[in-house]
Coordinates of C-alpha atoms and ligand atoms in Angstrom, one line a residue:
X758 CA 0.0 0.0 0.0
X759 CA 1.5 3.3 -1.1
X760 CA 1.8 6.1 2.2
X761 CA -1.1 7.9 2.4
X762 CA 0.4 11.4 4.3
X763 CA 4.1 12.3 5.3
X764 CA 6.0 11.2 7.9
X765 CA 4.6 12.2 11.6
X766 CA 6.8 13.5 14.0
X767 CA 7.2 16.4 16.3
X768 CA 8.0 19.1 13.3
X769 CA 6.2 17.3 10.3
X770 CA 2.8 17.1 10.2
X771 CA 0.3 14.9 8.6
X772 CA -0.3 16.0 5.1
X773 CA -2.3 14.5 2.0
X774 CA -1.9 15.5 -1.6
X775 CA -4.4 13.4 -3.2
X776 CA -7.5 11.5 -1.9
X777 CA -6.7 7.7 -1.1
X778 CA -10.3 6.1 -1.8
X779 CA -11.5 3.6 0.3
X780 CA -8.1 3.9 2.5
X781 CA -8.1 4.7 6.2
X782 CA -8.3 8.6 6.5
X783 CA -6.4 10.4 8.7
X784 CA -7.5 13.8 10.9
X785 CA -5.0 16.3 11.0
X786 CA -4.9 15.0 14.5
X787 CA -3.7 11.5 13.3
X788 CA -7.4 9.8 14.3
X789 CA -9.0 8.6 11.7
X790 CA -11.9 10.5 10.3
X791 CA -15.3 9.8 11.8
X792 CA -18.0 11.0 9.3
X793 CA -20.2 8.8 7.6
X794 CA -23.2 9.6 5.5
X795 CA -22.6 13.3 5.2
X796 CA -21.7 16.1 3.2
X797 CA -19.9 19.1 2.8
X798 CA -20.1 23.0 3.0
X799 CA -17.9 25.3 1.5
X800 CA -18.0 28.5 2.9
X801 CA -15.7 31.3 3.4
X802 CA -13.0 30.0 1.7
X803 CA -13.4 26.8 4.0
X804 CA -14.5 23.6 3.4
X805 CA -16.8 21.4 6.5
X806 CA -17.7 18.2 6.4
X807 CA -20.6 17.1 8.5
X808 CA -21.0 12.9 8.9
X809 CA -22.4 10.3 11.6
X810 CA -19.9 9.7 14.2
X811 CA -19.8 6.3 15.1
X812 CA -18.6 3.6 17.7
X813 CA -18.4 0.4 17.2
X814 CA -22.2 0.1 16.9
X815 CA -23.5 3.1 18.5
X816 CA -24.1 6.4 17.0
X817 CA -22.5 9.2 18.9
X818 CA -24.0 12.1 17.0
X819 CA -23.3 14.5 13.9
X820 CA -19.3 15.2 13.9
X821 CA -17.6 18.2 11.9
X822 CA -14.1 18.9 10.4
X823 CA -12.7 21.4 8.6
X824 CA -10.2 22.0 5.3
X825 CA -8.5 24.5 3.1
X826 CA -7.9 21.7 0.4
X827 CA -10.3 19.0 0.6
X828 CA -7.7 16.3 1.5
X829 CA -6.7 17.2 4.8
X830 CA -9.2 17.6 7.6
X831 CA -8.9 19.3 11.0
X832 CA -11.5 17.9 13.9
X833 CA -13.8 20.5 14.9
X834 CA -15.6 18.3 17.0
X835 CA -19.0 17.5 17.7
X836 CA -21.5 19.7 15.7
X837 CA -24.4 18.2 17.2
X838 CA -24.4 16.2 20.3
X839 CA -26.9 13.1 21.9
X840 CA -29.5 15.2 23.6
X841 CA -29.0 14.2 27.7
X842 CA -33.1 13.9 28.2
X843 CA -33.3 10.3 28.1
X844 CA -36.6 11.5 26.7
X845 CA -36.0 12.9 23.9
X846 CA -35.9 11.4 19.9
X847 CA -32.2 12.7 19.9
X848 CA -31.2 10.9 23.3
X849 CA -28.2 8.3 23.3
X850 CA -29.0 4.9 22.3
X851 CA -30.8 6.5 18.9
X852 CA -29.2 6.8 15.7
X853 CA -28.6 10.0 13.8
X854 CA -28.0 9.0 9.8
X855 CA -26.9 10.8 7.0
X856 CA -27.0 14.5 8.0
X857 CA -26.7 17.1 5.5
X858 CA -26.5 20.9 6.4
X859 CA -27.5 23.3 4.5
X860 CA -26.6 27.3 4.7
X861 CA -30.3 29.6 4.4
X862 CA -29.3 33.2 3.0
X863 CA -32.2 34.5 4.3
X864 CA -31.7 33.3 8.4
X865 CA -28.5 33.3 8.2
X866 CA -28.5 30.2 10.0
X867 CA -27.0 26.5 9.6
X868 CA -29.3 23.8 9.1
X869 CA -29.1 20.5 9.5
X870 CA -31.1 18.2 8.7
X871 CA -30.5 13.9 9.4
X872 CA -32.6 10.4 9.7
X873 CA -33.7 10.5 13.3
X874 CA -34.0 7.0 14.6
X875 CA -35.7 6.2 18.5
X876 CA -33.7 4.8 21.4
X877 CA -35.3 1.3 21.7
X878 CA -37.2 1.4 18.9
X879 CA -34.3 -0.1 16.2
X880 CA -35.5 1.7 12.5
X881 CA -39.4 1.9 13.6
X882 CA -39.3 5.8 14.0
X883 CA -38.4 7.0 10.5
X884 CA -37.9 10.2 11.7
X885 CA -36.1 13.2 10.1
X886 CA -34.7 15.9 12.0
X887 CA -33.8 19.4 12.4
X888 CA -31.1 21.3 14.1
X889 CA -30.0 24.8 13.5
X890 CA -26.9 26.9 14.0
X891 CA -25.2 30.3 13.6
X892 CA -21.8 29.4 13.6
X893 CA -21.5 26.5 11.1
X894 CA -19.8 24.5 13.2
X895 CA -22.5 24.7 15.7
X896 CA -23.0 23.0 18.6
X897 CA -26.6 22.7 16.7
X898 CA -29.5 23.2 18.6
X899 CA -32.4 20.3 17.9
X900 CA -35.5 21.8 16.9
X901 CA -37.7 19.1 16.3
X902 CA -38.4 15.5 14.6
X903 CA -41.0 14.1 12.9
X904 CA -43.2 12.3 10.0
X905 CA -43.0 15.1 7.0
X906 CA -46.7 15.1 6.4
X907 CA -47.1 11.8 8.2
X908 CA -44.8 9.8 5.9
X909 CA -42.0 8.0 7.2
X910 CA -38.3 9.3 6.3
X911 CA -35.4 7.0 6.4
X912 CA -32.4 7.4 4.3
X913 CA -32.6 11.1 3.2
X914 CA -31.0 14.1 1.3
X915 CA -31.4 17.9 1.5
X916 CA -30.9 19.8 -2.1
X917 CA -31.3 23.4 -2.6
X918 CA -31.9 24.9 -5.9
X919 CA -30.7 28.0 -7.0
X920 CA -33.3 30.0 -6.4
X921 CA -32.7 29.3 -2.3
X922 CA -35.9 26.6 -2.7
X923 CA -34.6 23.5 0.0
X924 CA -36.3 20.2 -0.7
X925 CA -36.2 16.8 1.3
X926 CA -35.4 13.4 -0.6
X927 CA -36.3 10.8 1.6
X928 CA -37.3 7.4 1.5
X929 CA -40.4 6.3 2.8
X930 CA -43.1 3.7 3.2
X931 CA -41.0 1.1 4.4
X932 CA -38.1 2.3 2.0
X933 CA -40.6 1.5 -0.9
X934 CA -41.2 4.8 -1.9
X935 CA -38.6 7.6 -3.1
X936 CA -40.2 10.8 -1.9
X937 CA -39.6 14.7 -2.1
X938 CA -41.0 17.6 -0.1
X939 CA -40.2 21.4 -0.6
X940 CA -39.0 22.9 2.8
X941 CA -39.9 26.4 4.1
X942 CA -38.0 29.5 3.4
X943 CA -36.4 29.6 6.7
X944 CA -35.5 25.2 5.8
X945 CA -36.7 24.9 9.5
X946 CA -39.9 22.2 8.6
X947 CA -41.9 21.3 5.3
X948 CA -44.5 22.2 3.6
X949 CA -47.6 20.3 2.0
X950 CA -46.0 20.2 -1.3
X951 CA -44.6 16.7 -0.5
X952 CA -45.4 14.0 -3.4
X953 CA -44.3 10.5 -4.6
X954 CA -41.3 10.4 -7.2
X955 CA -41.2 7.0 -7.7
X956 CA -42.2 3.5 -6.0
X957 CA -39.1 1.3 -6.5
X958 CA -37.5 0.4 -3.3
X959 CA -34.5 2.6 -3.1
X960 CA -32.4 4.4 -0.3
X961 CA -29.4 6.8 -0.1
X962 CA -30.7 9.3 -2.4
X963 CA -27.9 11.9 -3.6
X964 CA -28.8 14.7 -6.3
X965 CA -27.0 17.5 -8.3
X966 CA -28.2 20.2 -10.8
X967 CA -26.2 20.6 -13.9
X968 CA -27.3 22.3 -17.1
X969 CA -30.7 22.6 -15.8
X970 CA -31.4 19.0 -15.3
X971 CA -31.3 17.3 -12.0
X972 CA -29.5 13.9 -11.8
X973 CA -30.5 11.6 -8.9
X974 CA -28.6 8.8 -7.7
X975 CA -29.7 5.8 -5.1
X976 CA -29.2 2.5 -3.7
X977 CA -30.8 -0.5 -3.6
X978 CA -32.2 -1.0 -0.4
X979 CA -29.6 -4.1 1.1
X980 CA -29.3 -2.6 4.3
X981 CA -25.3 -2.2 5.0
X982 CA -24.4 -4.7 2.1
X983 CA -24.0 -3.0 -1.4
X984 CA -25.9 -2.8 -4.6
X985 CA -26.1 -1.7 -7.6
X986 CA -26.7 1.9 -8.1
X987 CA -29.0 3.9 -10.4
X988 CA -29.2 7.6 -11.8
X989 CA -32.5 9.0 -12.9
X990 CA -32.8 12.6 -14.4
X991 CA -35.2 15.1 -15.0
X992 CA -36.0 18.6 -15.5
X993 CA -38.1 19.7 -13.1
X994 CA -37.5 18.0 -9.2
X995 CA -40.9 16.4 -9.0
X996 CA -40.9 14.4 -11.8
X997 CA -41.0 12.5 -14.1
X998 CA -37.8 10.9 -13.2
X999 CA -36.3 8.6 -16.1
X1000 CA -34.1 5.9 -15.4
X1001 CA -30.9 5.9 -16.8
X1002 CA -29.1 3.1 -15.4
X1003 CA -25.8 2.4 -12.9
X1004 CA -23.4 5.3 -13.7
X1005 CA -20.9 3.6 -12.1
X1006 CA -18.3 1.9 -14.4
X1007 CA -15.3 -1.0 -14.4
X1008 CA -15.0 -3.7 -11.5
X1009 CA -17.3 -3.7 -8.6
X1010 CA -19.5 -1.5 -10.7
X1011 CA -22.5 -3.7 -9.7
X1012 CA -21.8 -3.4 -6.0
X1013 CA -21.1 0.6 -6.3
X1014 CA -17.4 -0.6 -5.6
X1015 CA -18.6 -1.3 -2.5
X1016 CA -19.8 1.3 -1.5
X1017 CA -23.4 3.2 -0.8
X1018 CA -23.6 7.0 -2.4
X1019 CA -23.7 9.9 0.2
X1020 CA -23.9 13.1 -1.6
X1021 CA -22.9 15.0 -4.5
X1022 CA -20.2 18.1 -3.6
X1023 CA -20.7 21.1 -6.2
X1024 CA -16.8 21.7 -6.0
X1025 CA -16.1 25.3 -5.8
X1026 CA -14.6 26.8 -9.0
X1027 CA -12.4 28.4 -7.0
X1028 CA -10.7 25.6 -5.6
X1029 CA -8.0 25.3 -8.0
X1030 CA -6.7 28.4 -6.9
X1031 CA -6.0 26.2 -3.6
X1032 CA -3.7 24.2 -4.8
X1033 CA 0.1 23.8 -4.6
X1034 CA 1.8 24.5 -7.7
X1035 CA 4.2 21.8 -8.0
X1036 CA 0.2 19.8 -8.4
X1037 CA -1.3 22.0 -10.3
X1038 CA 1.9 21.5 -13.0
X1039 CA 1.4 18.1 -13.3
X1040 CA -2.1 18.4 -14.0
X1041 CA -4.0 17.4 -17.8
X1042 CA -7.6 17.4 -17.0
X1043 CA -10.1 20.0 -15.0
X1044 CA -11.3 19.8 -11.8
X1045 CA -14.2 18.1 -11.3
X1046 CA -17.6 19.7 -11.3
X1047 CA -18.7 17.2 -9.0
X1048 CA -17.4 14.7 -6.0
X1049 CA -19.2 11.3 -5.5
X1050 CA -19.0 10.9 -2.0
X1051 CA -19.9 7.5 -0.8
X1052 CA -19.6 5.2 2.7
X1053 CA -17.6 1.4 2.4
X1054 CA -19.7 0.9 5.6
X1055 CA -18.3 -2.0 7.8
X1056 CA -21.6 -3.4 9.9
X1057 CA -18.7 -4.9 12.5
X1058 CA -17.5 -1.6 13.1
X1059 CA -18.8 1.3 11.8
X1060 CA -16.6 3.4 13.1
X1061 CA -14.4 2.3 10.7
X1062 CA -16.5 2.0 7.6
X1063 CA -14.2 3.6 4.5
X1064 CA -14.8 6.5 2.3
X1065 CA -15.4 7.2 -1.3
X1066 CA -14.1 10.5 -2.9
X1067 CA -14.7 10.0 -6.7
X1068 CA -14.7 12.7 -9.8
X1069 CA -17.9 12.6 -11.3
X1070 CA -17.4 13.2 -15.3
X1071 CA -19.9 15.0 -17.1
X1072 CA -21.0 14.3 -20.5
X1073 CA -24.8 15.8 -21.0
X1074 CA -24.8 14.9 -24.7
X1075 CA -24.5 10.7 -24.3
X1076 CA -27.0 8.5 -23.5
X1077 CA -25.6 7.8 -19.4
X1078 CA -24.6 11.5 -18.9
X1079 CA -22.7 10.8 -15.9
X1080 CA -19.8 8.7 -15.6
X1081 CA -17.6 7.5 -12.2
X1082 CA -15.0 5.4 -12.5
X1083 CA -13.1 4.0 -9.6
X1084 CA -9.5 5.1 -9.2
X1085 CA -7.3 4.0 -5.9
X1086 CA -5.9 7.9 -5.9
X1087 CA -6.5 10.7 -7.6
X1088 CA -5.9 14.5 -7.5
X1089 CA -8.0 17.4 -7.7
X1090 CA -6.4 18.5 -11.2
Ligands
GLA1957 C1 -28.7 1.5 4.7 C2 -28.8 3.0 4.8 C3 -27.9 3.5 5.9 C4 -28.4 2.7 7.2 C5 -28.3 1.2 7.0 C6 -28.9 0.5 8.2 O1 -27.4 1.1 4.3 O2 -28.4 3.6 3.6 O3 -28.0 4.9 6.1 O4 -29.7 3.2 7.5 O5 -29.1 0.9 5.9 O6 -29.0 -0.9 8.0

């Protein structure tokens, strides 16, 4: 296995210069990264990355690091804790899954919104949650969680459009159905506009806008084990969705290369800018418009389930307009 990150010693510090996929990832802190099922926010010049923070089989609540370059992370800790009312949806012994904060212009606020799941109850809750902060790396305060409209919200996703609308993607009815709602302005609850998108079984719903068209990605719904992916598009968000088939390509294609998607990261145009000369010389292609992110869970350990940083490459005029291929390393340029 080729070194991931320099030599650690007293003077040197950990440092990537490319993303390892599917490796053990290192904090800046030399602990290995603890985020599943999340995304990231770039803002002010700073990238965060919000995932599940796991134990062994426990889940200890949303964590939250930080980055200049997207390959090297910096712990900011806990962005939103276990509540301690052994009452409450959020209290220890639940699980908090796939949260994905968003930034509301309007507010000014952080929000965050995850899969709430009930201490004692295993996945009967189908919750989704809300938290809210000013500072984006919180702590988050819980607001509330619940049934949007009195459907049940497992694996979910938050996507906001570019005219500030928010939306929820969430499986529902027992995972059968792939559902959307349209959130309120302030992205603190939902609305009524909340319809069906399609009945097909699917979880881990991750979406992107590009060229006007939104492209939708999900799982099959194999609890931790993986599946085949498959990418639907359309032009407006509630439908019709057409099926386009597994944009994944190459080995392990049919099991996502192990893996389960997470989220789509819009990467900044701006990031090349970041980058180290001595990289940005060797480079041939553009940055990518788009990172796959995706969790190698491990159902032994979750703590150390593996992640998936893959360029998504664009190419609107074929018949599969999106294309990810796996590579074992690969740099932003
Ligand atoms: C699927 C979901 C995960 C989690 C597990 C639980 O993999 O995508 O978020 O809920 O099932 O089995």
């Amino acid at each position: 296995m080729q070194p991931c990150f320099g030599q650690r010693s007293s003077s040197t510090k950990l440092h990537y210069d490319r993303f390892h996929v599917g490796q053990t990832w290192l904090d800046s802190k030399g602990d290995t990264i603890n985020a599943h099922g999340g995304n990231i926010v770039y803002y002010k010049n700073t990238y965060y990355w919000f995932g599940e923070k796991r134990d062994r089989h426990h889940s200890l609540g949303v964590s939250v690091y930080s980055s200049k370059d997207l390959y090297n992370w910096k712990p900011e800790g806990l962005a939103l804790a276990h509540s301690k009312d052994t009452t409450s949806d959020i209290a220890f012994g639940g699980i908090m899954e796939r949260p994905k904060v968003v930034y509301n212009k309007k507010t000014k606020q952080f929000v965050m919104w995850f899969h709430v799941e009930v201490r004692g109850k295993g996945y009967g809750a189908a919750k989704v949650g809300v938290a809210v902060s000013k500072h984006i790396t919180g702590p988050y305060q819980f607001i509330r969680s619940f049934r949007p409209n009195g459907n049940m919200s497992r694996d979910m996703t938050i996507f906001v459009d570019d005219n500030g609308a928010a939306y929820e993607i969430y499986s529902s009815r027992e995972n059968y159905d792939l559902r959307i709602v349209r959130l309120t302005d302030d992205y603190l609850n939902v609305t009524t506009k909340d319809s069906l998108l399609f009945a097909k079984h699917r979880e881990a719903p991750a979406i992107f806008k590009y060229q006007k068209k939104y492209y939708l990605i999900t799982s099959g719904c194999t609890g931790w084990a993986p599946n085949a992916a498959a990418l639907r598009v359309a032009d407006n968000l509630y439908g019709p969705w057409k099926l386009l088939g597994n944009p994944l390509k190459g080995k392990d294609s049919n099991i996502s290369f192990y893996g389960q998607p997470t989220y789509f990261f819009p990467v900044p145009a701006s990031s090349g800018r970041l980058r180290k000369k001595s990289v940005q010389s060797q480079s041939q292609s553009p940055s990518p418009r788009f990172i796959y992110m995706a969790d190698r869970w491990n159902p032994k350990n979750l703590k150390d389930s593996r992640y998936q940083f893959l360029p998504v490459t664009l190419t609107p005029q074929n018949e599969m307009p999106i294309e990810i291929k796996w590579q074992d390393s690969w740099q932003l340029n």
